[in-house]
């Protein structure tokens, strides 16, 4: 059996050699299985490419390198790996060793039991407290509003059968959240808890801005609730204004006072209406913006070169439209 290990990399030069050593040690004890490691370089600038091309080929473990033309983001890199994987099972992990390779045998054991998806559930995370709180809030907010919930604290680290991986890779949406898509397709799924360690070396390239963008893609891509909340907010503001207007007219008829009074309340209501309008417009804009970029039909990613131990110079760098993610 052939198993594909899909590893997106971005400036992971300090981790590549140790990761390769760990993969060699872990996979050596799995009999009857060959492994291909698909590195997807997402625009590295620190010598990561050179570090990968120097990796020695092992009898049961080899590598291929997909060099993207620029940084397209983690989800696009994972999708590129899925598209080009040849294994019966696809295993996803990061190069910083926060996704422990030691779980690969356990994932494969569940795969042989008939599970199409085996996902890791993070426990005892080593990130700062504020970041852990943000992650926890996102998962719980997502599950509160999404049509199809995702397992709490489950990232991309895990295994998919070939049919699930190819199904996800062929989905047309541009704004992707792989863990949400994985949950949406169904099939037999099971979680495996693990302790998430610190990075082996270096610093993460996954910025706060990228994390926020990913969270918004998930929230707006898997739920209609935000736009419905904007609708109900408009109804609420309309009702408050109607009640206040009715109260004002009744008071004027009872007292007979036609003087201009209550300007503070009028200003307050004007700000309420303006704020509600801006919120509703922003929510609609989020959906329209995603439709606009989806409608352009641009590829999710573009591959510059395909490299392997037999082709370290990238001779076959003429990529077809299909291979480029079109």
GROMACS .gro file of C-alpha atoms in nm:
model
  326
    1UNK     CA    1   0.000   0.000   0.000
    2UNK     CA    2   0.116   0.350  -0.081
    3UNK     CA    3   0.052   0.630   0.170
    4UNK     CA    4   0.093   0.998   0.083
    5UNK     CA    5   0.218   1.235   0.354
    6UNK     CA    6   0.115   1.590   0.258
    7UNK     CA    7   0.324   1.861   0.423
    8UNK     CA    8   0.280   2.231   0.335
    9UNK     CA    9   0.596   2.428   0.411
   10UNK     CA   10   0.669   2.799   0.444
   11UNK     CA   11   1.014   2.901   0.567
   12UNK     CA   12   1.075   2.575   0.755
   13UNK     CA   13   1.445   2.537   0.671
   14UNK     CA   14   1.535   2.468   1.036
   15UNK     CA   15   1.287   2.182   1.067
   16UNK     CA   16   1.318   1.989   0.740
   17UNK     CA   17   1.611   1.759   0.821
   18UNK     CA   18   1.479   1.668   1.167
   19UNK     CA   19   1.130   1.610   1.026
   20UNK     CA   20   1.273   1.377   0.760
   21UNK     CA   21   1.465   1.182   1.022
   22UNK     CA   22   1.151   1.146   1.236
   23UNK     CA   23   0.943   1.032   0.937
   24UNK     CA   24   1.208   0.776   0.847
   25UNK     CA   25   1.213   0.632   1.199
   26UNK     CA   26   0.833   0.619   1.231
   27UNK     CA   27   0.759   0.471   0.888
   28UNK     CA   28   1.039   0.212   0.907
   29UNK     CA   29   0.836   0.011   1.156
   30UNK     CA   30   0.524  -0.008   0.934
   31UNK     CA   31   0.550  -0.322   0.723
   32UNK     CA   32   0.395  -0.365   0.381
   33UNK     CA   33   0.360   0.010   0.327
   34UNK     CA   34   0.550   0.259   0.112
   35UNK     CA   35   0.538   0.632   0.176
   36UNK     CA   36   0.563   0.934  -0.051
   37UNK     CA   37   0.611   1.271   0.116
   38UNK     CA   38   0.460   1.554  -0.085
   39UNK     CA   39   0.615   1.883   0.025
   40UNK     CA   40   0.415   2.184  -0.097
   41UNK     CA   41   0.634   2.494  -0.084
   42UNK     CA   42   0.407   2.796  -0.033
   43UNK     CA   43   0.654   3.071  -0.124
   44UNK     CA   44   0.949   3.002   0.108
   45UNK     CA   45   1.241   3.248   0.103
   46UNK     CA   46   1.479   3.093   0.360
   47UNK     CA   47   1.636   2.797   0.182
   48UNK     CA   48   1.357   2.548   0.247
   49UNK     CA   49   1.363   2.434  -0.114
   50UNK     CA   50   1.735   2.358  -0.103
   51UNK     CA   51   1.694   2.170   0.227
   52UNK     CA   52   1.426   1.947   0.074
   53UNK     CA   53   1.626   1.869  -0.240
   54UNK     CA   54   1.916   1.750  -0.021
   55UNK     CA   55   1.701   1.491   0.158
   56UNK     CA   56   1.820   1.132   0.102
   57UNK     CA   57   1.582   0.882  -0.051
   58UNK     CA   58   1.503   0.581   0.166
   59UNK     CA   59   1.384   0.240   0.052
   60UNK     CA   60   1.031   0.283   0.183
   61UNK     CA   61   1.022   0.665   0.189
   62UNK     CA   62   1.066   0.910  -0.095
   63UNK     CA   63   0.969   1.271  -0.157
   64UNK     CA   64   0.819   1.498  -0.418
   65UNK     CA   65   0.818   1.877  -0.407
   66UNK     CA   66   0.549   2.106  -0.544
   67UNK     CA   67   0.686   2.458  -0.563
   68UNK     CA   68   0.402   2.711  -0.586
   69UNK     CA   69   0.465   3.029  -0.784
   70UNK     CA   70   0.396   3.243  -0.474
   71UNK     CA   71   0.231   3.225  -0.134
   72UNK     CA   72  -0.130   3.114  -0.182
   73UNK     CA   73  -0.208   3.023   0.180
   74UNK     CA   74  -0.213   2.708   0.389
   75UNK     CA   75  -0.550   2.578   0.267
   76UNK     CA   76  -0.451   2.616  -0.098
   77UNK     CA   77  -0.122   2.435  -0.031
   78UNK     CA   78  -0.306   2.147   0.137
   79UNK     CA   79  -0.544   2.129  -0.160
   80UNK     CA   80  -0.249   2.115  -0.402
   81UNK     CA   81  -0.105   1.823  -0.208
   82UNK     CA   82  -0.438   1.639  -0.218
   83UNK     CA   83  -0.466   1.692  -0.592
   84UNK     CA   84  -0.123   1.541  -0.662
   85UNK     CA   85  -0.125   1.260  -0.405
   86UNK     CA   86  -0.114   0.902  -0.535
   87UNK     CA   87  -0.157   0.707  -0.212
   88UNK     CA   88  -0.455   0.502  -0.097
   89UNK     CA   89  -0.444   0.702   0.226
   90UNK     CA   90  -0.351   1.070   0.265
   91UNK     CA   91  -0.200   1.196   0.590
   92UNK     CA   92  -0.167   1.569   0.658
   93UNK     CA   93   0.085   1.722   0.897
   94UNK     CA   94   0.287   2.040   0.939
   95UNK     CA   95   0.664   2.063   0.910
   96UNK     CA   96   0.717   2.222   1.253
   97UNK     CA   97   0.659   1.887   1.432
   98UNK     CA   98   0.363   2.021   1.628
   99UNK     CA   99   0.176   1.742   1.450
  100UNK     CA  100   0.367   1.441   1.592
  101UNK     CA  101   0.461   1.183   1.324
  102UNK     CA  102   0.441   0.916   1.595
  103UNK     CA  103   0.062   0.907   1.539
  104UNK     CA  104   0.096   0.787   1.178
  105UNK     CA  105   0.077   0.415   1.272
  106UNK     CA  106  -0.234   0.478   1.482
  107UNK     CA  107  -0.400   0.668   1.195
  108UNK     CA  108  -0.326   0.382   0.955
  109UNK     CA  109  -0.462   0.126   1.202
  110UNK     CA  110  -0.796   0.310   1.206
  111UNK     CA  111  -0.786   0.338   0.826
  112UNK     CA  112  -0.748  -0.040   0.800
  113UNK     CA  113  -1.051  -0.076   1.029
  114UNK     CA  114  -1.257   0.099   0.762
  115UNK     CA  115  -1.253   0.465   0.864
  116UNK     CA  116  -1.232   0.717   0.579
  117UNK     CA  117  -1.132   1.007   0.803
  118UNK     CA  118  -0.917   0.998   1.117
  119UNK     CA  119  -0.854   1.342   1.265
  120UNK     CA  120  -0.634   1.451   1.552
  121UNK     CA  121  -0.795   1.632   1.845
  122UNK     CA  122  -0.555   1.878   2.007
  123UNK     CA  123  -0.508   1.863   2.383
  124UNK     CA  124  -0.269   2.049   2.612
  125UNK     CA  125  -0.173   2.302   2.348
  126UNK     CA  126   0.149   2.497   2.408
  127UNK     CA  127   0.038   2.822   2.244
  128UNK     CA  128  -0.010   3.141   2.452
  129UNK     CA  129  -0.327   3.158   2.660
  130UNK     CA  130  -0.487   3.435   2.451
  131UNK     CA  131  -0.437   3.232   2.133
  132UNK     CA  132  -0.586   2.919   2.291
  133UNK     CA  133  -0.887   3.124   2.400
  134UNK     CA  134  -0.929   3.257   2.044
  135UNK     CA  135  -0.913   2.903   1.902
  136UNK     CA  136  -1.168   2.778   2.153
  137UNK     CA  137  -1.402   3.069   2.082
  138UNK     CA  138  -1.380   3.012   1.705
  139UNK     CA  139  -1.464   2.641   1.722
  140UNK     CA  140  -1.759   2.701   1.950
  141UNK     CA  141  -1.890   2.996   1.749
  142UNK     CA  142  -1.850   2.798   1.427
  143UNK     CA  143  -2.045   2.503   1.565
  144UNK     CA  144  -2.314   2.736   1.699
  145UNK     CA  145  -2.392   2.884   1.357
  146UNK     CA  146  -2.269   2.633   1.097
  147UNK     CA  147  -2.506   2.400   0.915
  148UNK     CA  148  -2.259   2.114   0.973
  149UNK     CA  149  -2.046   2.133   1.293
  150UNK     CA  150  -1.680   2.033   1.309
  151UNK     CA  151  -1.510   1.843   1.593
  152UNK     CA  152  -1.378   2.077   1.861
  153UNK     CA  153  -1.002   2.148   1.848
  154UNK     CA  154  -0.947   1.936   1.534
  155UNK     CA  155  -0.718   2.083   1.270
  156UNK     CA  156  -0.592   1.944   0.939
  157UNK     CA  157  -0.365   1.690   1.112
  158UNK     CA  158  -0.509   1.352   1.034
  159UNK     CA  159  -0.581   1.097   0.764
  160UNK     CA  160  -0.824   1.080   0.473
  161UNK     CA  161  -0.892   0.795   0.236
  162UNK     CA  162  -0.805   0.859  -0.127
  163UNK     CA  163  -1.171   0.900  -0.225
  164UNK     CA  164  -1.232   1.165   0.041
  165UNK     CA  165  -0.910   1.352  -0.045
  166UNK     CA  166  -0.985   1.361  -0.417
  167UNK     CA  167  -1.344   1.462  -0.347
  168UNK     CA  168  -1.229   1.762  -0.140
  169UNK     CA  169  -0.960   1.855  -0.391
  170UNK     CA  170  -1.219   1.862  -0.669
  171UNK     CA  171  -1.464   2.089  -0.488
  172UNK     CA  172  -1.490   2.424  -0.670
  173UNK     CA  173  -1.499   2.667  -0.378
  174UNK     CA  174  -1.213   2.911  -0.342
  175UNK     CA  175  -1.248   3.015   0.024
  176UNK     CA  176  -1.161   2.686   0.189
  177UNK     CA  177  -1.166   2.547   0.539
  178UNK     CA  178  -1.049   2.189   0.493
  179UNK     CA  179  -1.165   2.071   0.836
  180UNK     CA  180  -1.515   2.205   0.762
  181UNK     CA  181  -1.525   2.045   0.416
  182UNK     CA  182  -1.399   1.720   0.566
  183UNK     CA  183  -1.685   1.719   0.814
  184UNK     CA  184  -1.939   1.811   0.546
  185UNK     CA  185  -1.867   1.513   0.317
  186UNK     CA  186  -1.949   1.260   0.588
  187UNK     CA  187  -1.830   0.895   0.562
  188UNK     CA  188  -1.694   0.708   0.866
  189UNK     CA  189  -1.492   0.945   1.084
  190UNK     CA  190  -1.319   0.912   1.419
  191UNK     CA  191  -1.107   1.144   1.633
  192UNK     CA  192  -0.782   1.066   1.812
  193UNK     CA  193  -0.673   1.294   2.101
  194UNK     CA  194  -0.308   1.394   2.126
  195UNK     CA  195  -0.091   1.643   2.312
  196UNK     CA  196   0.023   1.919   2.079
  197UNK     CA  197   0.389   2.008   2.148
  198UNK     CA  198   0.574   2.331   2.078
  199UNK     CA  199   0.747   2.400   1.748
  200UNK     CA  200   1.073   2.215   1.706
  201UNK     CA  201   1.252   2.527   1.575
  202UNK     CA  202   1.186   2.866   1.418
  203UNK     CA  203   0.875   3.080   1.437
  204UNK     CA  204   0.538   3.035   1.275
  205UNK     CA  205   0.467   3.206   0.942
  206UNK     CA  206   0.092   3.188   1.003
  207UNK     CA  207   0.017   3.552   1.086
  208UNK     CA  208  -0.274   3.686   1.288
  209UNK     CA  209  -0.419   3.837   0.969
  210UNK     CA  210  -0.418   3.497   0.799
  211UNK     CA  211  -0.582   3.339   1.103
  212UNK     CA  212  -0.859   3.601   1.098
  213UNK     CA  213  -0.913   3.553   0.724
  214UNK     CA  214  -0.936   3.178   0.773
  215UNK     CA  215  -1.187   3.222   1.055
  216UNK     CA  216  -1.404   3.451   0.841
  217UNK     CA  217  -1.388   3.209   0.548
  218UNK     CA  218  -1.512   2.937   0.777
  219UNK     CA  219  -1.790   3.141   0.935
  220UNK     CA  220  -1.923   3.287   0.609
  221UNK     CA  221  -1.854   2.978   0.399
  222UNK     CA  222  -2.047   2.730   0.609
  223UNK     CA  223  -2.340   2.929   0.746
  224UNK     CA  224  -2.626   3.157   0.638
  225UNK     CA  225  -2.672   3.278   0.996
  226UNK     CA  226  -2.467   3.602   0.971
  227UNK     CA  227  -2.689   3.745   0.700
  228UNK     CA  228  -2.999   3.633   0.886
  229UNK     CA  229  -2.873   3.802   1.203
  230UNK     CA  230  -2.833   4.123   1.004
  231UNK     CA  231  -3.196   4.084   0.889
  232UNK     CA  232  -3.323   4.040   1.246
  233UNK     CA  233  -3.107   4.331   1.362
  234UNK     CA  234  -3.282   4.551   1.106
  235UNK     CA  235  -3.620   4.432   1.231
  236UNK     CA  236  -3.520   4.505   1.591
  237UNK     CA  237  -3.401   4.858   1.514
  238UNK     CA  238  -3.716   4.923   1.307
  239UNK     CA  239  -3.932   4.804   1.597
  240UNK     CA  240  -3.749   5.020   1.852
  241UNK     CA  241  -3.783   5.325   1.628
  242UNK     CA  242  -4.151   5.253   1.567
  243UNK     CA  243  -4.223   5.220   1.937
  244UNK     CA  244  -4.038   5.542   2.013
  245UNK     CA  245  -4.222   5.728   1.735
  246UNK     CA  246  -4.559   5.602   1.857
  247UNK     CA  247  -4.472   5.702   2.213
  248UNK     CA  248  -4.373   6.053   2.097
  249UNK     CA  249  -4.695   6.113   1.902
  250UNK     CA  250  -4.914   5.988   2.184
  251UNK     CA  251  -4.729   6.212   2.429
  252UNK     CA  252  -4.770   6.510   2.198
  253UNK     CA  253  -5.146   6.451   2.162
  254UNK     CA  254  -5.194   6.419   2.537
  255UNK     CA  255  -4.989   6.721   2.640
  256UNK     CA  256  -5.059   6.933   2.331
  257UNK     CA  257  -4.692   7.036   2.326
  258UNK     CA  258  -4.561   7.077   1.968
  259UNK     CA  259  -4.219   7.212   2.064
  260UNK     CA  260  -3.909   7.037   1.935
  261UNK     CA  261  -3.795   6.824   2.224
  262UNK     CA  262  -3.604   6.499   2.264
  263UNK     CA  263  -3.321   6.585   2.025
  264UNK     CA  264  -3.089   6.357   2.221
  265UNK     CA  265  -3.315   6.061   2.155
  266UNK     CA  266  -3.335   6.150   1.787
  267UNK     CA  267  -2.957   6.161   1.756
  268UNK     CA  268  -2.931   5.830   1.938
  269UNK     CA  269  -3.180   5.665   1.707
  270UNK     CA  270  -3.005   5.808   1.402
  271UNK     CA  271  -2.681   5.649   1.516
  272UNK     CA  272  -2.862   5.321   1.584
  273UNK     CA  273  -3.010   5.317   1.236
  274UNK     CA  274  -2.680   5.409   1.077
  275UNK     CA  275  -2.491   5.142   1.270
  276UNK     CA  276  -2.746   4.872   1.189
  277UNK     CA  277  -2.732   4.969   0.823
  278UNK     CA  278  -2.351   4.948   0.818
  279UNK     CA  279  -2.354   4.609   0.989
  280UNK     CA  280  -2.607   4.469   0.743
  281UNK     CA  281  -2.416   4.614   0.447
  282UNK     CA  282  -2.087   4.467   0.572
  283UNK     CA  283  -2.241   4.121   0.616
  284UNK     CA  284  -2.391   4.128   0.268
  285UNK     CA  285  -2.059   4.256   0.134
  286UNK     CA  286  -1.873   3.958   0.282
  287UNK     CA  287  -2.094   3.719   0.086
  288UNK     CA  288  -2.088   3.928  -0.232
  289UNK     CA  289  -1.708   3.957  -0.216
  290UNK     CA  290  -1.675   3.580  -0.198
  291UNK     CA  291  -1.914   3.534  -0.490
  292UNK     CA  292  -1.713   3.790  -0.689
  293UNK     CA  293  -1.379   3.615  -0.641
  294UNK     CA  294  -1.537   3.273  -0.697
  295UNK     CA  295  -1.693   3.398  -1.019
  296UNK     CA  296  -1.357   3.504  -1.161
  297UNK     CA  297  -1.262   3.140  -1.193
  298UNK     CA  298  -0.895   3.194  -1.116
  299UNK     CA  299  -0.695   2.887  -1.007
  300UNK     CA  300  -0.667   2.812  -0.638
  301UNK     CA  301  -0.290   2.783  -0.678
  302UNK     CA  302  -0.023   2.784  -0.951
  303UNK     CA  303   0.267   2.540  -0.954
  304UNK     CA  304   0.606   2.666  -1.067
  305UNK     CA  305   0.797   2.337  -1.057
  306UNK     CA  306   0.760   1.971  -0.972
  307UNK     CA  307   1.075   1.823  -0.819
  308UNK     CA  308   1.171   1.473  -0.707
  309UNK     CA  309   1.497   1.287  -0.628
  310UNK     CA  310   1.509   1.173  -0.992
  311UNK     CA  311   1.443   1.525  -1.117
  312UNK     CA  312   1.603   1.770  -0.873
  313UNK     CA  313   1.651   2.037  -1.141
  314UNK     CA  314   1.282   2.063  -1.218
  315UNK     CA  315   1.304   1.958  -1.583
  316UNK     CA  316   0.932   1.885  -1.597
  317UNK     CA  317   0.833   2.236  -1.493
  318UNK     CA  318   0.585   2.285  -1.777
  319UNK     CA  319   0.263   2.255  -1.581
  320UNK     CA  320  -0.072   2.200  -1.745
  321UNK     CA  321  -0.378   2.404  -1.656
  322UNK     CA  322  -0.522   2.105  -1.470
  323UNK     CA  323  -0.205   2.060  -1.261
  324UNK     CA  324  -0.202   2.431  -1.179
  325UNK     CA  325  -0.534   2.409  -0.999
  326UNK     CA  326  -0.752   2.547  -1.275
   0.00000   0.00000   0.00000
